[in-house]
């Protein structure tokens, strides 16, 4: 498969990229972002530009991609709804619409989160925006899947770019094995998310919205 990956410098995106580079089913990865990854691999190409959602430079290549793994996102902490919506909804749908127009057979996997509000009417600002994003992606003419991980454990030395998350991992890190035993439906690691994305791209899923437990199950398949 030929994959276009957004958000490869983030904690989840790094895990997804590592799994793509390891997996023999993935022939090529195009990582689109604002900064270079600093990685050399025969499978990997990069498109580095100020606006990662501007696909005009590769417009002619878009029909060749089989899958898009969209891991680009920001924390809603301290953000106004308008700003959070611009990054979370507007930028994601800009990419989704361009890819759907280029290839209706493409599989688009979007990283959302537990607590996403599919009704778009709840009290949580980020939940409403994520819900709107999911709903509109699912309405596009390609195969779309929504991943809703819970607590994400970084593996392989990956570190979150968000200060608040780094602090949370520093405190919670020693408790993760216990949390996995007590609440297996609340924890994924970034390796699992990458393996599950590849599995869904390769053979689909019975559900379009995957919980942490379903993500773990697809990762193991």
Short mmCIF file of C-alpha atoms in Angstrom, two decimals:
data_model
loop_
_atom_site.label_atom_id
_atom_site.label_comp_id
_atom_site.label_asym_id
_atom_site.label_seq_id
_atom_site.Cartn_x
_atom_site.Cartn_y
_atom_site.Cartn_z
CA UNK A 1 0.00 0.00 0.00
CA UNK A 2 0.98 3.59 -0.63
CA UNK A 3 0.27 5.84 2.36
CA UNK A 4 0.07 9.60 2.83
CA UNK A 5 0.65 10.49 6.49
CA UNK A 6 -0.20 13.75 8.26
CA UNK A 7 1.12 14.58 11.73
CA UNK A 8 4.19 12.33 11.63
CA UNK A 9 6.08 14.55 14.10
CA UNK A 10 3.45 14.10 16.82
CA UNK A 11 3.38 11.38 19.47
CA UNK A 12 0.78 9.23 17.69
CA UNK A 13 2.08 10.08 14.24
CA UNK A 14 5.61 8.97 15.12
CA UNK A 15 4.29 5.61 16.25
CA UNK A 16 2.24 5.26 13.06
CA UNK A 17 5.25 6.18 10.90
CA UNK A 18 7.48 3.64 12.66
CA UNK A 19 4.95 0.86 12.10
CA UNK A 20 4.53 1.81 8.43
CA UNK A 21 8.27 1.66 7.89
CA UNK A 22 8.42 -1.76 9.59
CA UNK A 23 5.45 -3.34 7.84
CA UNK A 24 6.06 -5.14 4.54
CA UNK A 25 2.53 -4.33 3.36
CA UNK A 26 3.46 -0.65 3.17
CA UNK A 27 5.50 0.10 0.07
CA UNK A 28 5.77 3.87 0.41
CA UNK A 29 4.98 6.63 2.90
CA UNK A 30 4.65 10.30 2.02
CA UNK A 31 4.88 12.33 5.25
CA UNK A 32 3.38 15.79 4.89
CA UNK A 33 4.23 18.39 7.51
CA UNK A 34 5.78 21.71 8.46
CA UNK A 35 9.17 20.34 9.46
CA UNK A 36 11.47 17.56 8.29
CA UNK A 37 11.53 14.31 10.22
CA UNK A 38 15.29 13.87 9.94
CA UNK A 39 14.84 10.21 8.98
CA UNK A 40 16.34 8.39 6.02
CA UNK A 41 14.43 5.35 4.80
CA UNK A 42 13.91 4.00 1.30
CA UNK A 43 10.14 3.87 1.89
CA UNK A 44 9.89 7.47 3.09
CA UNK A 45 9.31 10.67 1.16
CA UNK A 46 8.58 14.05 2.71
CA UNK A 47 6.62 17.09 1.63
CA UNK A 48 7.68 19.94 3.92
CA UNK A 49 5.75 23.19 3.62
CA UNK A 50 4.17 25.90 5.74
CA UNK A 51 0.63 24.68 5.04
CA UNK A 52 0.56 20.88 5.24
CA UNK A 53 -3.00 20.80 3.92
CA UNK A 54 -2.06 22.43 0.59
CA UNK A 55 -1.74 19.43 -1.71
CA UNK A 56 -1.35 21.38 -4.95
CA UNK A 57 2.31 20.36 -5.30
CA UNK A 58 1.31 16.67 -5.49
CA UNK A 59 -2.15 17.04 -7.04
CA UNK A 60 -1.23 14.77 -9.93
CA UNK A 61 -0.08 12.02 -7.57
CA UNK A 62 -3.12 11.96 -5.28
CA UNK A 63 -5.01 9.24 -7.20
CA UNK A 64 -2.03 6.90 -6.64
CA UNK A 65 -2.38 6.83 -2.84
CA UNK A 66 -4.27 3.92 -1.31
CA UNK A 67 -4.55 5.26 2.23
CA UNK A 68 -4.35 8.40 4.34
CA UNK A 69 -3.45 8.22 8.02
CA UNK A 70 -4.43 11.56 9.54
CA UNK A 71 -2.76 12.10 12.93
CA UNK A 72 -2.51 15.89 12.77
CA UNK A 73 -4.13 17.69 15.67
CA UNK A 74 -3.74 19.97 18.68
CA UNK A 75 -4.83 20.02 22.30
CA UNK A 76 -7.92 22.12 22.96
CA UNK A 77 -6.52 23.34 26.31
CA UNK A 78 -6.64 27.12 26.41
CA UNK A 79 -8.05 27.46 22.90
CA UNK A 80 -11.16 29.32 21.78
CA UNK A 81 -13.66 27.21 19.87
CA UNK A 82 -13.15 29.20 16.66
CA UNK A 83 -9.39 28.57 16.69
CA UNK A 84 -9.76 24.92 17.65
CA UNK A 85 -12.34 24.38 14.92
CA UNK A 86 -10.10 26.01 12.31
CA UNK A 87 -7.29 23.54 13.04
CA UNK A 88 -9.31 20.45 13.91
CA UNK A 89 -12.20 20.70 11.46
CA UNK A 90 -11.29 23.08 8.62
CA UNK A 91 -7.81 21.74 7.92
CA UNK A 92 -8.86 18.09 8.22
CA UNK A 93 -11.82 18.47 5.87
CA UNK A 94 -9.71 20.38 3.38
CA UNK A 95 -7.44 17.35 3.09
CA UNK A 96 -10.32 14.88 3.19
CA UNK A 97 -12.22 16.57 0.38
CA UNK A 98 -9.13 16.80 -1.83
CA UNK A 99 -8.32 13.11 -1.36
CA UNK A 100 -11.94 12.00 -1.84
CA UNK A 101 -12.12 13.95 -5.10
CA UNK A 102 -8.88 12.35 -6.31
CA UNK A 103 -9.65 8.74 -5.32
CA UNK A 104 -12.99 7.46 -4.05
CA UNK A 105 -11.37 4.08 -3.28
CA UNK A 106 -8.94 5.61 -0.77
CA UNK A 107 -9.09 4.59 2.91
CA UNK A 108 -8.94 7.57 5.28
CA UNK A 109 -8.16 6.85 8.94
CA UNK A 110 -8.63 9.78 11.32
CA UNK A 111 -7.35 9.97 14.90
CA UNK A 112 -10.12 11.38 17.06
CA UNK A 113 -10.50 10.53 20.75
CA UNK A 114 -12.66 9.08 23.48
CA UNK A 115 -15.34 11.57 24.44
CA UNK A 116 -15.99 12.69 20.88
CA UNK A 117 -19.60 13.88 20.59
CA UNK A 118 -21.27 12.47 17.48
CA UNK A 119 -24.42 14.48 18.23
CA UNK A 120 -22.39 17.72 17.93
CA UNK A 121 -24.59 19.17 20.71
CA UNK A 122 -22.81 18.32 23.96
CA UNK A 123 -21.22 20.65 26.49
CA UNK A 124 -17.65 19.71 25.61
CA UNK A 125 -16.28 22.13 23.01
CA UNK A 126 -13.61 19.77 21.74
CA UNK A 127 -16.08 16.87 21.70
CA UNK A 128 -18.51 18.80 19.51
CA UNK A 129 -15.80 19.87 17.06
CA UNK A 130 -14.35 16.37 16.84
CA UNK A 131 -17.87 14.99 16.36
CA UNK A 132 -18.53 17.37 13.48
CA UNK A 133 -15.17 16.43 11.96
CA UNK A 134 -15.92 12.71 12.20
CA UNK A 135 -19.43 13.05 10.81
CA UNK A 136 -18.36 15.07 7.80
CA UNK A 137 -15.43 12.77 7.03
CA UNK A 138 -17.75 9.76 7.16
CA UNK A 139 -20.03 11.51 4.64
CA UNK A 140 -17.27 11.92 2.06
CA UNK A 141 -17.10 9.47 -0.87
CA UNK A 142 -14.23 7.32 0.36
CA UNK A 143 -13.78 4.63 3.05
CA UNK A 144 -13.37 6.52 6.31
CA UNK A 145 -12.61 5.13 9.76
CA UNK A 146 -12.50 7.05 13.03
CA UNK A 147 -10.03 5.97 15.72
CA UNK A 148 -10.98 7.00 19.26
CA UNK A 149 -8.04 6.03 21.47
CA UNK A 150 -8.16 6.74 25.18
CA UNK A 151 -4.95 7.26 27.13
CA UNK A 152 -2.10 6.80 24.63
CA UNK A 153 1.18 5.38 25.89
CA UNK A 154 4.22 6.59 23.91
CA UNK A 155 6.65 3.83 22.93
CA UNK A 156 10.13 3.63 21.35
CA UNK A 157 11.32 6.80 23.08
CA UNK A 158 8.64 8.98 21.51
CA UNK A 159 7.82 12.10 23.54
CA UNK A 160 4.68 14.24 23.28
CA UNK A 161 5.17 17.78 21.96
CA UNK A 162 2.50 19.06 24.36
CA UNK A 163 3.91 20.16 27.73
CA UNK A 164 0.75 19.21 29.63
CA UNK A 165 0.81 15.71 28.17
CA UNK A 166 4.51 15.28 28.96
CA UNK A 167 3.79 16.16 32.59
CA UNK A 168 0.88 13.72 32.67
CA UNK A 169 3.01 10.90 31.24
CA UNK A 170 5.78 11.60 33.76
CA UNK A 171 3.29 11.15 36.60
CA UNK A 172 1.19 8.35 35.13
CA UNK A 173 3.96 6.35 33.44
CA UNK A 174 4.62 3.93 36.32
CA UNK A 175 0.88 3.32 36.67
CA UNK A 176 0.23 2.40 33.03
CA UNK A 177 0.67 -1.40 33.50
CA UNK A 178 -1.86 -1.30 36.35
CA UNK A 179 -4.21 0.89 34.31
CA UNK A 180 -4.05 -1.59 31.43
CA UNK A 181 -5.09 -4.42 33.74
CA UNK A 182 -7.87 -2.48 35.47
CA UNK A 183 -9.20 -0.60 32.42
CA UNK A 184 -8.08 -2.37 29.22
CA UNK A 185 -10.62 -0.37 27.21
CA UNK A 186 -8.98 2.91 28.17
CA UNK A 187 -5.36 2.52 27.06
CA UNK A 188 -3.57 2.13 23.73
CA UNK A 189 0.06 2.70 22.81
CA UNK A 190 1.20 4.47 19.68
CA UNK A 191 2.54 1.21 18.21
CA UNK A 192 -0.92 -0.37 18.50
CA UNK A 193 -2.52 2.59 16.76
CA UNK A 194 -0.08 2.31 13.87
CA UNK A 195 -0.56 -1.45 13.48
CA UNK A 196 -4.34 -1.06 13.70
CA UNK A 197 -4.34 1.62 11.00
CA UNK A 198 -2.41 -0.64 8.66
CA UNK A 199 -4.75 -3.56 9.41
CA UNK A 200 -7.84 -1.45 8.74
CA UNK A 201 -6.33 -0.13 5.53
CA UNK A 202 -5.50 -3.65 4.42
CA UNK A 203 -8.76 -5.42 5.27
CA UNK A 204 -11.29 -2.93 6.65
CA UNK A 205 -13.26 -3.07 9.88
CA UNK A 206 -16.77 -4.09 10.89
CA UNK A 207 -17.26 -0.66 12.45
CA UNK A 208 -16.35 2.78 11.17
CA UNK A 209 -15.73 4.19 14.67
CA UNK A 210 -13.18 2.19 16.68
CA UNK A 211 -12.86 2.26 20.47
CA UNK A 212 -9.58 1.56 22.31
CA UNK A 213 -10.52 -2.11 22.65
CA UNK A 214 -11.30 -2.38 18.93
CA UNK A 215 -8.06 -0.58 18.05
CA UNK A 216 -6.11 -3.10 20.14
CA UNK A 217 -7.95 -5.99 18.53
CA UNK A 218 -7.18 -4.79 14.99
CA UNK A 219 -3.55 -4.20 15.96
CA UNK A 220 -3.30 -7.84 17.00
CA UNK A 221 -4.99 -9.19 13.87
#
